PDB file of C-alpha atoms in Angstrom:
ATOM      1  CA  GLU A  15     -33.104 -18.084  44.448  1.00 51.00           C
ATOM      2  CA  GLN A  16     -29.956 -16.613  46.090  1.00 49.00           C
ATOM      3  CA  HIS A  17     -28.026 -17.033  42.822  1.00 50.00           C
ATOM      4  CA  LEU A  18     -30.840 -15.237  40.971  1.00 45.00           C
ATOM      5  CA  LYS A  19     -30.786 -12.404  43.530  1.00 48.00           C
ATOM      6  CA  ARG A  20     -27.002 -12.032  43.202  1.00 50.00           C
ATOM      7  CA  ASN A  21     -27.336 -12.058  39.431  1.00 49.00           C
ATOM      8  CA  MET A  22     -29.937  -9.258  39.565  1.00 48.00           C
ATOM      9  CA  GLU A  23     -27.660  -7.224  41.844  1.00 47.00           C
ATOM     10  CA  ASN A  24     -24.767  -7.682  39.421  1.00 46.00           C
ATOM     11  CA  ARG A  25     -26.945  -6.494  36.556  1.00 47.00           C
ATOM     12  CA  THR A  26     -27.747  -3.231  38.260  1.00 49.00           C
ATOM     13  CA  LYS A  27     -24.104  -2.719  39.291  1.00 59.00           C
ATOM     14  CA  VAL A  28     -22.839  -2.160  35.721  1.00 74.00           C
ATOM     15  CA  THR A  29     -22.638   1.631  35.671  1.00 84.00           C
ATOM     16  CA  GLU A  30     -19.631   1.844  33.333  1.00 87.00           C
ATOM     17  CA  PHE A  31     -17.757  -0.047  30.648  1.00 91.00           C
ATOM     18  CA  ILE A  32     -14.016  -0.443  30.031  1.00 89.00           C
ATOM     19  CA  PHE A  33     -12.505  -0.209  26.531  1.00 89.00           C
ATOM     20  CA  VAL A  34      -9.879  -2.891  25.927  1.00 85.00           C
ATOM     21  CA  GLY A  35      -9.399  -2.361  22.162  1.00 79.00           C
ATOM     22  CA  PHE A  36      -5.667  -2.258  21.245  1.00 76.00           C
ATOM     23  CA  LYS A  37      -4.718  -2.686  24.944  1.00 74.00           C
ATOM     24  CA  SER A  38      -2.622  -5.746  24.093  1.00 64.00           C
ATOM     25  CA  HIS A  39      -0.145  -3.462  22.265  1.00 68.00           C
ATOM     26  CA  PRO A  40       1.218  -1.074  24.983  1.00 68.00           C
ATOM     27  CA  GLY A  41       3.784   0.444  22.599  1.00 71.00           C
ATOM     28  CA  LEU A  42       0.959   1.467  20.268  1.00 75.00           C
ATOM     29  CA  GLN A  43      -0.921   3.569  22.856  1.00 79.00           C
ATOM     30  CA  LEU A  44       0.934   6.870  22.514  1.00 82.00           C
ATOM     31  CA  LEU A  45       1.331   6.466  18.758  1.00 86.00           C
ATOM     32  CA  LEU A  46      -2.415   5.876  18.359  1.00 84.00           C
ATOM     33  CA  SER A  47      -3.221   8.861  20.561  1.00 87.00           C
ATOM     34  CA  VAL A  48      -1.013  11.238  18.520  1.00 90.00           C
ATOM     35  CA  LEU A  49      -2.313   9.738  15.257  1.00 90.00           C
ATOM     36  CA  PHE A  50      -5.983  10.076  16.294  1.00 91.00           C
ATOM     37  CA  LEU A  51      -5.553  13.678  17.481  1.00 94.00           C
ATOM     38  CA  THR A  52      -3.693  14.660  14.299  1.00 94.00           C
ATOM     39  CA  ILE A  53      -6.368  13.057  12.117  1.00 94.00           C
ATOM     40  CA  TYR A  54      -9.110  14.786  14.146  1.00 95.00           C
ATOM     41  CA  VAL A  55      -7.515  18.249  13.743  1.00 96.00           C
ATOM     42  CA  ILE A  56      -7.107  17.647   9.966  1.00 95.00           C
ATOM     43  CA  THR A  57     -10.726  16.370   9.735  1.00 94.00           C
ATOM     44  CA  VAL A  58     -12.213  19.426  11.454  1.00 95.00           C
ATOM     45  CA  ALA A  59      -9.958  21.897   9.580  1.00 94.00           C
ATOM     46  CA  GLY A  60     -10.461  20.229   6.168  1.00 92.00           C
ATOM     47  CA  ASN A  61     -14.238  19.979   6.480  1.00 93.00           C
ATOM     48  CA  ALA A  62     -14.564  23.498   7.956  1.00 94.00           C
ATOM     49  CA  CYS A  63     -12.575  24.848   4.970  1.00 90.00           C
ATOM     50  CA  MET A  64     -14.909  22.996   2.604  1.00 89.00           C
ATOM     51  CA  ILE A  65     -17.959  24.568   4.295  1.00 91.00           C
ATOM     52  CA  LEU A  66     -16.392  28.063   4.147  1.00 90.00           C
ATOM     53  CA  ILE A  67     -15.388  27.763   0.465  1.00 87.00           C
ATOM     54  CA  ILE A  68     -18.930  26.691  -0.514  1.00 88.00           C
ATOM     55  CA  ARG A  69     -20.557  29.413   1.636  1.00 89.00           C
ATOM     56  CA  MET A  70     -18.298  32.226   0.325  1.00 87.00           C
ATOM     57  CA  ASP A  71     -18.467  31.461  -3.394  1.00 81.00           C
ATOM     58  CA  SER A  72     -21.870  32.141  -4.987  1.00 80.00           C
ATOM     59  CA  LYS A  73     -20.893  29.984  -8.006  1.00 81.00           C
ATOM     60  CA  LEU A  74     -20.882  26.979  -5.680  1.00 80.00           C
ATOM     61  CA  HIS A  75     -24.467  27.555  -4.533  1.00 84.00           C
ATOM     62  CA  ALA A  76     -25.708  24.518  -6.481  1.00 87.00           C
ATOM     63  CA  PRO A  77     -27.281  21.197  -5.345  1.00 90.00           C
ATOM     64  CA  MET A  78     -24.005  19.249  -5.658  1.00 88.00           C
ATOM     65  CA  TYR A  79     -22.212  21.675  -3.316  1.00 89.00           C
ATOM     66  CA  PHE A  80     -25.201  21.919  -0.988  1.00 93.00           C
ATOM     67  CA  PHE A  81     -24.827  18.156  -0.428  1.00 93.00           C
ATOM     68  CA  LEU A  82     -21.033  18.471  -0.118  1.00 90.00           C
ATOM     69  CA  GLU A  83     -21.434  21.170   2.539  1.00 92.00           C
ATOM     70  CA  ASN A  84     -23.853  18.976   4.475  1.00 95.00           C
ATOM     71  CA  LEU A  85     -21.496  16.001   4.130  1.00 93.00           C
ATOM     72  CA  SER A  86     -18.692  18.123   5.639  1.00 94.00           C
ATOM     73  CA  ILE A  87     -20.908  19.145   8.600  1.00 95.00           C
ATOM     74  CA  LEU A  88     -21.848  15.488   9.063  1.00 95.00           C
ATOM     75  CA  ASP A  89     -18.187  14.341   8.932  1.00 94.00           C
ATOM     76  CA  ILE A  90     -17.182  16.834  11.655  1.00 95.00           C
ATOM     77  CA  CYS A  91     -20.020  15.540  13.891  1.00 95.00           C
ATOM     78  CA  TYR A  92     -19.295  11.881  13.041  1.00 93.00           C
ATOM     79  CA  SER A  93     -15.601  12.222  13.863  1.00 94.00           C
ATOM     80  CA  SER A  94     -16.284  14.252  17.044  1.00 95.00           C
ATOM     81  CA  VAL A  95     -18.396  11.444  18.524  1.00 95.00           C
ATOM     82  CA  ILE A  96     -15.460   8.987  18.543  1.00 92.00           C
ATOM     83  CA  THR A  97     -11.995  10.438  17.854  1.00 92.00           C
ATOM     84  CA  PRO A  98     -11.390  12.839  20.835  1.00 92.00           C
ATOM     85  CA  LYS A  99     -12.581  10.238  23.380  1.00 90.00           C
ATOM     86  CA  ALA A 100     -10.464   7.521  21.701  1.00 89.00           C
ATOM     87  CA  ALA A 101      -7.354   9.768  21.708  1.00 88.00           C
ATOM     88  CA  LEU A 102      -7.825  10.460  25.448  1.00 87.00           C
ATOM     89  CA  THR A 103      -8.324   6.753  26.100  1.00 84.00           C
ATOM     90  CA  PHE A 104      -4.931   5.968  24.566  1.00 82.00           C
ATOM     91  CA  SER A 105      -2.954   8.935  25.960  1.00 80.00           C
ATOM     92  CA  LEU A 106      -4.220   9.016  29.563  1.00 77.00           C
ATOM     93  CA  ASP A 107      -5.232   5.348  29.701  1.00 72.00           C
ATOM     94  CA  ARG A 108      -8.717   6.487  30.798  1.00 76.00           C
ATOM     95  CA  ARG A 109     -10.492   3.479  29.427  1.00 83.00           C
ATOM     96  CA  THR A 110     -13.803   3.800  31.261  1.00 89.00           C
ATOM     97  CA  ILE A 111     -17.045   5.206  29.888  1.00 91.00           C
ATOM     98  CA  SER A 112     -20.294   5.537  31.846  1.00 91.00           C
ATOM     99  CA  TYR A 113     -23.339   3.434  30.953  1.00 90.00           C
ATOM    100  CA  SER A 114     -25.265   6.519  29.743  1.00 92.00           C
ATOM    101  CA  GLY A 115     -22.132   7.886  27.998  1.00 93.00           C
ATOM    102  CA  CYS A 116     -21.796   4.619  26.103  1.00 94.00           C
ATOM    103  CA  ALA A 117     -25.483   4.675  25.105  1.00 94.00           C
ATOM    104  CA  SER A 118     -25.258   8.272  23.831  1.00 95.00           C
ATOM    105  CA  GLN A 119     -22.009   7.566  21.946  1.00 95.00           C
ATOM    106  CA  MET A 120     -23.664   4.581  20.243  1.00 95.00           C
ATOM    107  CA  PHE A 121     -26.775   6.645  19.459  1.00 96.00           C
ATOM    108  CA  PHE A 122     -24.875   9.490  17.753  1.00 96.00           C
ATOM    109  CA  PHE A 123     -22.373   7.201  16.041  1.00 94.00           C
ATOM    110  CA  SER A 124     -25.260   5.179  14.519  1.00 94.00           C
ATOM    111  CA  LEU A 125     -27.127   8.387  13.630  1.00 96.00           C
ATOM    112  CA  PHE A 126     -24.235  10.019  11.740  1.00 95.00           C
ATOM    113  CA  GLY A 127     -22.979   6.752  10.212  1.00 92.00           C
ATOM    114  CA  THR A 128     -26.409   5.851   8.791  1.00 94.00           C
ATOM    115  CA  THR A 129     -27.017   9.417   7.600  1.00 96.00           C
ATOM    116  CA  GLU A 130     -23.683   9.330   5.741  1.00 93.00           C
ATOM    117  CA  ALA A 131     -24.790   6.205   3.817  1.00 93.00           C
ATOM    118  CA  PHE A 132     -28.016   7.992   2.769  1.00 96.00           C
ATOM    119  CA  PHE A 133     -26.071  11.160   1.869  1.00 94.00           C
ATOM    120  CA  LEU A 134     -23.813   9.192  -0.480  1.00 92.00           C
ATOM    121  CA  ALA A 135     -26.897   7.675  -2.150  1.00 94.00           C
ATOM    122  CA  VAL A 136     -28.481  11.151  -2.486  1.00 95.00           C
ATOM    123  CA  MET A 137     -25.258  12.512  -4.028  1.00 92.00           C
ATOM    124  CA  ALA A 138     -25.195   9.611  -6.499  1.00 92.00           C
ATOM    125  CA  TYR A 139     -28.778  10.454  -7.532  1.00 94.00           C
ATOM    126  CA  ASP A 140     -27.745  14.109  -7.921  1.00 93.00           C
ATOM    127  CA  ARG A 141     -24.871  13.140 -10.279  1.00 91.00           C
ATOM    128  CA  PHE A 142     -27.215  10.782 -12.183  1.00 93.00           C
ATOM    129  CA  THR A 143     -29.708  13.643 -12.742  1.00 93.00           C
ATOM    130  CA  ALA A 144     -26.942  16.091 -13.768  1.00 90.00           C
ATOM    131  CA  ILE A 145     -25.387  13.746 -16.343  1.00 89.00           C
ATOM    132  CA  CYS A 146     -28.375  11.734 -17.590  1.00 90.00           C
ATOM    133  CA  ASN A 147     -31.013  14.534 -17.515  1.00 90.00           C
ATOM    134  CA  PRO A 148     -28.979  17.780 -17.845  1.00 88.00           C
ATOM    135  CA  LEU A 149     -31.858  19.793 -19.330  1.00 90.00           C
ATOM    136  CA  LEU A 150     -34.219  18.923 -16.475  1.00 90.00           C
ATOM    137  CA  TYR A 151     -31.545  19.087 -13.766  1.00 91.00           C
ATOM    138  CA  GLU A 152     -32.519  22.464 -12.281  1.00 90.00           C
ATOM    139  CA  ILE A 153     -36.226  21.585 -12.329  1.00 91.00           C
ATOM    140  CA  ILE A 154     -35.743  18.143 -10.703  1.00 92.00           C
ATOM    141  CA  MET A 155     -33.038  19.119  -8.180  1.00 93.00           C
ATOM    142  CA  ASN A 156     -34.822  22.176  -6.816  1.00 93.00           C
ATOM    143  CA  LYS A 157     -34.048  23.559  -3.362  1.00 92.00           C
ATOM    144  CA  ARG A 158     -37.137  21.968  -1.830  1.00 94.00           C
ATOM    145  CA  LEU A 159     -36.133  18.462  -2.957  1.00 95.00           C
ATOM    146  CA  CYS A 160     -32.525  18.988  -1.817  1.00 95.00           C
ATOM    147  CA  VAL A 161     -33.622  20.042   1.689  1.00 96.00           C
ATOM    148  CA  PHE A 162     -36.141  17.165   1.782  1.00 96.00           C
ATOM    149  CA  MET A 163     -33.374  14.663   0.873  1.00 96.00           C
ATOM    150  CA  VAL A 164     -31.019  15.962   3.600  1.00 97.00           C
ATOM    151  CA  VAL A 165     -33.786  15.949   6.251  1.00 97.00           C
ATOM    152  CA  GLY A 166     -34.910  12.485   5.044  1.00 97.00           C
ATOM    153  CA  SER A 167     -31.355  11.160   5.422  1.00 97.00           C
ATOM    154  CA  TYR A 168     -31.184  12.408   9.018  1.00 97.00           C
ATOM    155  CA  LEU A 169     -34.633  10.972   9.807  1.00 97.00           C
ATOM    156  CA  SER A 170     -33.570   7.571   8.434  1.00 96.00           C
ATOM    157  CA  GLY A 171     -30.455   7.806  10.586  1.00 96.00           C
ATOM    158  CA  CYS A 172     -32.651   8.625  13.602  1.00 96.00           C
ATOM    159  CA  ILE A 173     -34.843   5.570  13.053  1.00 95.00           C
ATOM    160  CA  ASN A 174     -31.828   3.245  12.772  1.00 95.00           C
ATOM    161  CA  CYS A 175     -29.918   4.641  15.769  1.00 95.00           C
ATOM    162  CA  THR A 176     -33.056   4.462  17.938  1.00 95.00           C
ATOM    163  CA  ILE A 177     -33.563   0.793  16.979  1.00 94.00           C
ATOM    164  CA  GLN A 178     -29.880  -0.139  17.488  1.00 93.00           C
ATOM    165  CA  THR A 179     -29.413   1.712  20.794  1.00 95.00           C
ATOM    166  CA  SER A 180     -32.728   0.667  22.371  1.00 94.00           C
ATOM    167  CA  PHE A 181     -32.269  -2.989  21.352  1.00 92.00           C
ATOM    168  CA  THR A 182     -28.663  -3.102  22.600  1.00 93.00           C
ATOM    169  CA  PHE A 183     -29.340  -1.394  25.937  1.00 91.00           C
ATOM    170  CA  SER A 184     -32.414  -3.523  26.624  1.00 90.00           C
ATOM    171  CA  LEU A 185     -29.938  -6.399  27.135  1.00 89.00           C
ATOM    172  CA  SER A 186     -28.692  -7.327  30.604  1.00 88.00           C
ATOM    173  CA  PHE A 187     -25.091  -6.454  31.502  1.00 87.00           C
ATOM    174  CA  CYS A 188     -23.906  -8.406  34.526  1.00 81.00           C
ATOM    175  CA  GLY A 189     -20.150  -8.407  33.896  1.00 69.00           C
ATOM    176  CA  PRO A 190     -17.512  -8.607  32.615  1.00 70.00           C
ATOM    177  CA  LYS A 191     -17.981  -5.029  31.483  1.00 83.00           C
ATOM    178  CA  GLU A 192     -14.990  -4.957  29.117  1.00 87.00           C
ATOM    179  CA  ILE A 193     -15.684  -3.799  25.545  1.00 88.00           C
ATOM    180  CA  ASN A 194     -13.219  -5.196  23.021  1.00 86.00           C
ATOM    181  CA  HIS A 195     -13.130  -1.920  21.066  1.00 87.00           C
ATOM    182  CA  PHE A 196     -12.060   1.727  21.359  1.00 88.00           C
ATOM    183  CA  PHE A 197     -15.667   3.077  21.241  1.00 91.00           C
ATOM    184  CA  CYS A 198     -19.225   1.873  21.943  1.00 92.00           C
ATOM    185  CA  ASP A 199     -19.912   0.030  18.715  1.00 89.00           C
ATOM    186  CA  VAL A 200     -23.179  -1.946  18.609  1.00 89.00           C
ATOM    187  CA  LEU A 201     -21.500  -5.335  18.108  1.00 85.00           C
ATOM    188  CA  ALA A 202     -18.790  -4.791  20.717  1.00 87.00           C
ATOM    189  CA  VAL A 203     -21.297  -3.728  23.418  1.00 90.00           C
ATOM    190  CA  MET A 204     -23.580  -6.617  22.465  1.00 89.00           C
ATOM    191  CA  HIS A 205     -20.719  -9.068  23.115  1.00 85.00           C
ATOM    192  CA  THR A 206     -20.380  -7.867  26.760  1.00 88.00           C
ATOM    193  CA  SER A 207     -23.997  -8.745  27.547  1.00 87.00           C
ATOM    194  CA  CYS A 208     -24.958 -11.807  29.581  1.00 85.00           C
ATOM    195  CA  SER A 209     -28.278 -12.084  27.704  1.00 85.00           C
ATOM    196  CA  ASP A 210     -28.877 -14.138  24.589  1.00 87.00           C
ATOM    197  CA  THR A 211     -27.994 -11.763  21.720  1.00 86.00           C
ATOM    198  CA  LEU A 212     -29.314 -13.831  18.798  1.00 89.00           C
ATOM    199  CA  VAL A 213     -32.408 -11.628  18.286  1.00 90.00           C
ATOM    200  CA  ASN A 214     -30.240  -8.485  18.470  1.00 89.00           C
ATOM    201  CA  GLU A 215     -27.790  -9.863  15.915  1.00 88.00           C
ATOM    202  CA  ILE A 216     -30.651 -10.770  13.551  1.00 90.00           C
ATOM    203  CA  VAL A 217     -32.217  -7.294  13.979  1.00 90.00           C
ATOM    204  CA  MET A 218     -28.846  -5.592  13.397  1.00 87.00           C
ATOM    205  CA  LEU A 219     -28.117  -7.700  10.325  1.00 86.00           C
ATOM    206  CA  ALA A 220     -31.629  -7.095   8.938  1.00 90.00           C
ATOM    207  CA  VAL A 221     -31.754  -3.321   9.602  1.00 91.00           C
ATOM    208  CA  CYS A 222     -28.120  -2.440   8.832  1.00 87.00           C
ATOM    209  CA  GLY A 223     -28.002  -4.915   5.966  1.00 85.00           C
ATOM    210  CA  SER A 224     -31.111  -3.442   4.316  1.00 92.00           C
ATOM    211  CA  ILE A 225     -29.802   0.143   4.767  1.00 92.00           C
ATOM    212  CA  ILE A 226     -26.380  -0.700   3.309  1.00 88.00           C
ATOM    213  CA  VAL A 227     -27.798  -2.804   0.457  1.00 89.00           C
ATOM    214  CA  GLY A 228     -30.587  -0.266  -0.250  1.00 93.00           C
ATOM    215  CA  THR A 229     -28.312   2.793  -0.372  1.00 93.00           C
ATOM    216  CA  ALA A 230     -25.611   0.859  -2.269  1.00 90.00           C
ATOM    217  CA  LEU A 231     -28.243  -0.201  -4.865  1.00 93.00           C
ATOM    218  CA  VAL A 232     -29.214   3.450  -5.454  1.00 95.00           C
ATOM    219  CA  VAL A 233     -25.504   4.222  -5.913  1.00 92.00           C
ATOM    220  CA  PHE A 234     -24.815   1.304  -8.295  1.00 91.00           C
ATOM    221  CA  ILE A 235     -27.934   1.867 -10.406  1.00 94.00           C
ATOM    222  CA  SER A 236     -27.189   5.614 -10.643  1.00 93.00           C
ATOM    223  CA  TYR A 237     -23.589   4.977 -11.651  1.00 91.00           C
ATOM    224  CA  GLY A 238     -24.631   2.242 -14.069  1.00 92.00           C
ATOM    225  CA  TYR A 239     -26.721   4.823 -15.975  1.00 93.00           C
ATOM    226  CA  ILE A 240     -23.986   7.464 -15.592  1.00 91.00           C
ATOM    227  CA  ILE A 241     -21.292   5.197 -17.117  1.00 89.00           C
ATOM    228  CA  VAL A 242     -23.566   4.230 -20.038  1.00 91.00           C
ATOM    229  CA  THR A 243     -24.371   7.936 -20.662  1.00 90.00           C
ATOM    230  CA  ILE A 244     -20.681   8.977 -20.480  1.00 88.00           C
ATOM    231  CA  VAL A 245     -19.607   6.208 -22.894  1.00 87.00           C
ATOM    232  CA  GLN A 246     -22.249   7.390 -25.408  1.00 87.00           C
ATOM    233  CA  MET A 247     -21.089  11.042 -25.308  1.00 84.00           C
ATOM    234  CA  PRO A 248     -19.766  12.190 -28.702  1.00 84.00           C
ATOM    235  CA  SER A 249     -16.701  14.246 -27.692  1.00 83.00           C
ATOM    236  CA  THR A 250     -13.723  13.188 -25.566  1.00 82.00           C
ATOM    237  CA  GLU A 251     -13.837  16.535 -23.742  1.00 82.00           C
ATOM    238  CA  SER A 252     -17.442  16.099 -22.579  1.00 80.00           C
ATOM    239  CA  ARG A 253     -16.680  12.499 -21.531  1.00 82.00           C
ATOM    240  CA  HIS A 254     -13.668  13.665 -19.515  1.00 81.00           C
ATOM    241  CA  LYS A 255     -15.640  16.521 -17.887  1.00 77.00           C
ATOM    242  CA  ALA A 256     -18.523  14.228 -16.924  1.00 78.00           C
ATOM    243  CA  PHE A 257     -16.162  11.596 -15.541  1.00 79.00           C
ATOM    244  CA  SER A 258     -14.146  14.114 -13.488  1.00 75.00           C
ATOM    245  CA  THR A 259     -17.294  15.319 -11.680  1.00 73.00           C
ATOM    246  CA  CYS A 260     -18.088  11.724 -10.667  1.00 79.00           C
ATOM    247  CA  SER A 261     -14.689  10.168  -9.966  1.00 79.00           C
ATOM    248  CA  SER A 262     -14.259  11.796  -6.521  1.00 78.00           C
ATOM    249  CA  HIS A 263     -17.701  10.651  -5.426  1.00 81.00           C
ATOM    250  CA  MET A 264     -17.017   7.127  -6.727  1.00 83.00           C
ATOM    251  CA  LEU A 265     -13.818   6.967  -4.646  1.00 82.00           C
ATOM    252  CA  ALA A 266     -15.585   8.196  -1.481  1.00 84.00           C
ATOM    253  CA  ILE A 267     -18.390   5.668  -2.026  1.00 86.00           C
ATOM    254  CA  SER A 268     -16.000   2.736  -2.570  1.00 84.00           C
ATOM    255  CA  LEU A 269     -14.130   3.529   0.662  1.00 84.00           C
ATOM    256  CA  PHE A 270     -17.245   3.977   2.789  1.00 85.00           C
ATOM    257  CA  PHE A 271     -19.402   1.109   1.519  1.00 84.00           C
ATOM    258  CA  GLY A 272     -16.459  -1.303   1.261  1.00 82.00           C
ATOM    259  CA  THR A 273     -15.533  -0.961   4.942  1.00 82.00           C
ATOM    260  CA  VAL A 274     -19.103  -0.683   6.276  1.00 79.00           C
ATOM    261  CA  PHE A 275     -20.273  -3.743   4.317  1.00 75.00           C
ATOM    262  CA  PHE A 276     -17.376  -5.739   5.742  1.00 73.00           C
ATOM    263  CA  MET A 277     -18.373  -4.652   9.271  1.00 70.00           C
ATOM    264  CA  TYR A 278     -22.175  -4.911   9.374  1.00 64.00           C
ATOM    265  CA  ALA A 279     -23.745  -6.501   6.333  1.00 59.00           C
ATOM    266  CA  GLN A 280     -22.236  -9.968   6.299  1.00 57.00           C
ATOM    267  CA  PRO A 281     -23.151 -12.910   8.537  1.00 56.00           C
ATOM    268  CA  GLY A 282     -19.555 -13.400   9.798  1.00 54.00           C
ATOM    269  CA  ALA A 283     -19.373  -9.779  10.923  1.00 51.00           C
ATOM    270  CA  THR A 284     -19.802 -10.594  14.598  1.00 50.00           C
ATOM    271  CA  SER A 285     -16.980 -13.114  14.871  1.00 53.00           C
ATOM    272  CA  SER A 286     -13.665 -11.209  14.638  1.00 59.00           C
ATOM    273  CA  PRO A 287     -13.313  -8.275  17.092  1.00 57.00           C
ATOM    274  CA  ASP A 288      -9.601  -7.564  16.404  1.00 62.00           C
ATOM    275  CA  LYS A 289     -10.101  -7.330  12.655  1.00 67.00           C
ATOM    276  CA  SER A 290     -13.193  -5.150  13.114  1.00 70.00           C
ATOM    277  CA  ASN A 291     -11.251  -2.773  15.435  1.00 77.00           C
ATOM    278  CA  THR A 292      -8.728  -2.074  12.699  1.00 78.00           C
ATOM    279  CA  ILE A 293     -11.347  -1.725   9.951  1.00 80.00           C
ATOM    280  CA  SER A 294     -13.539   0.587  12.026  1.00 82.00           C
ATOM    281  CA  ILE A 295     -10.589   3.034  12.313  1.00 84.00           C
ATOM    282  CA  LEU A 296     -10.992   3.427   8.532  1.00 83.00           C
ATOM    283  CA  TYR A 297     -14.678   4.350   8.363  1.00 81.00           C
ATOM    284  CA  THR A 298     -14.995   6.213  11.698  1.00 85.00           C
ATOM    285  CA  ILE A 299     -11.757   8.223  11.685  1.00 89.00           C
ATOM    286  CA  VAL A 300      -9.907   8.085   8.349  1.00 88.00           C
ATOM    287  CA  ILE A 301     -12.793   8.520   5.843  1.00 87.00           C
ATOM    288  CA  PRO A 302     -14.200  11.744   7.444  1.00 90.00           C
ATOM    289  CA  MET A 303     -10.659  13.165   7.107  1.00 90.00           C
ATOM    290  CA  LEU A 304     -10.224  12.024   3.484  1.00 87.00           C
ATOM    291  CA  ASN A 305     -13.600  13.256   2.155  1.00 86.00           C
ATOM    292  CA  PRO A 306     -12.740  16.998   1.848  1.00 86.00           C
ATOM    293  CA  PHE A 307      -9.423  16.133   0.154  1.00 84.00           C
ATOM    294  CA  ILE A 308     -11.051  13.665  -2.255  1.00 82.00           C
ATOM    295  CA  TYR A 309     -13.658  16.244  -3.283  1.00 78.00           C
ATOM    296  CA  THR A 310     -11.246  19.203  -3.394  1.00 73.00           C
ATOM    297  CA  LEU A 311      -8.429  17.571  -5.345  1.00 65.00           C
ATOM    298  CA  ARG A 312     -10.748  16.083  -7.977  1.00 62.00           C
ATOM    299  CA  ASN A 313     -13.022  19.121  -8.348  1.00 67.00           C
ATOM    300  CA  LYS A 314     -12.043  21.992 -10.669  1.00 69.00           C
ATOM    301  CA  GLU A 315     -14.760  24.335  -9.336  1.00 70.00           C
ATOM    302  CA  VAL A 316     -13.608  23.939  -5.720  1.00 72.00           C
ATOM    303  CA  LYS A 317      -9.934  24.345  -6.730  1.00 69.00           C
ATOM    304  CA  ARG A 318     -10.801  27.495  -8.722  1.00 73.00           C
ATOM    305  CA  SER A 319     -12.685  28.891  -5.717  1.00 72.00           C
ATOM    306  CA  LEU A 320      -9.755  28.082  -3.405  1.00 70.00           C
ATOM    307  CA  LYS A 321      -7.298  29.933  -5.691  1.00 71.00           C
ATOM    308  CA  LYS A 322      -9.692  32.897  -5.815  1.00 71.00           C
ATOM    309  CA  GLN A 323      -9.929  33.035  -1.999  1.00 68.00           C
ATOM    310  CA  PHE A 324      -6.096  32.876  -1.642  1.00 68.00           C
ATOM    311  CA  LYS A 325      -5.617  35.662  -4.194  1.00 68.00           C
ATOM    312  CA  ARG A 326      -8.095  37.798  -2.251  1.00 67.00           C
ATOM    313  CA  LYS A 327      -6.156  37.236   0.954  1.00 58.00           C
TER     314      LYS A 327
END
């Protein structure tokens, strides 16, 4: 009875968590801090530029660019949830985060991460409609549907982050309170719990797995039809034009789904914290920075608009 009482007291005592990700490499701390801050500044600047270019050029007021603008807003939010806090953790060695701070970080990270997966699926459907049904494109991809798809993506993200956060924080935390990560990732927080996490792991695998597989299926089916349509095009010029509008999106998709699948949609995902720390740097910090560059460098319309804006200046 006394042991049970002490255990209950310990459970209520956990008011904060300590990040121990990358702590075993003291020489890395400052380097990681500078790297994270630099990436964050580039992410915010790159995505803000993308938003401005699309807003200022009326020729870019089309569904494809509406989704790109929303992706840029999402990437700024996604990166802001993790990168500044992680950079401070490494530079000032402030490795603690409050219980409620950890819960809110997990909530918003799950929200923006899930929404990004749905956005990429929506953008694949947009490209499929543009290339496979060009004559009906403007009728199908009307403003109402575009807004509905963006709102739907956020709502899906909301459902997932509510499930993940509520399930994770319904566990008991009675110490140690060390999180083997640099942010409050679902798996890492789950591993600090003194409860049995089997149900949580099954729920996470089922929910995240179905989201990743579902959105990836939309992407693969869309691109399957797109590739068949491009191959059947009569002229080399039209084939090249169609492919150039899709290649940037294909690269962004491969990066995002490749890393996320490795992290959450395979049964062995929970077993290697060190490997997952390194991989999560890719999809939480590097990909939001790369997206505006991928879409700008591969997109003639955006490059033309950029040149126009510079000439004006």
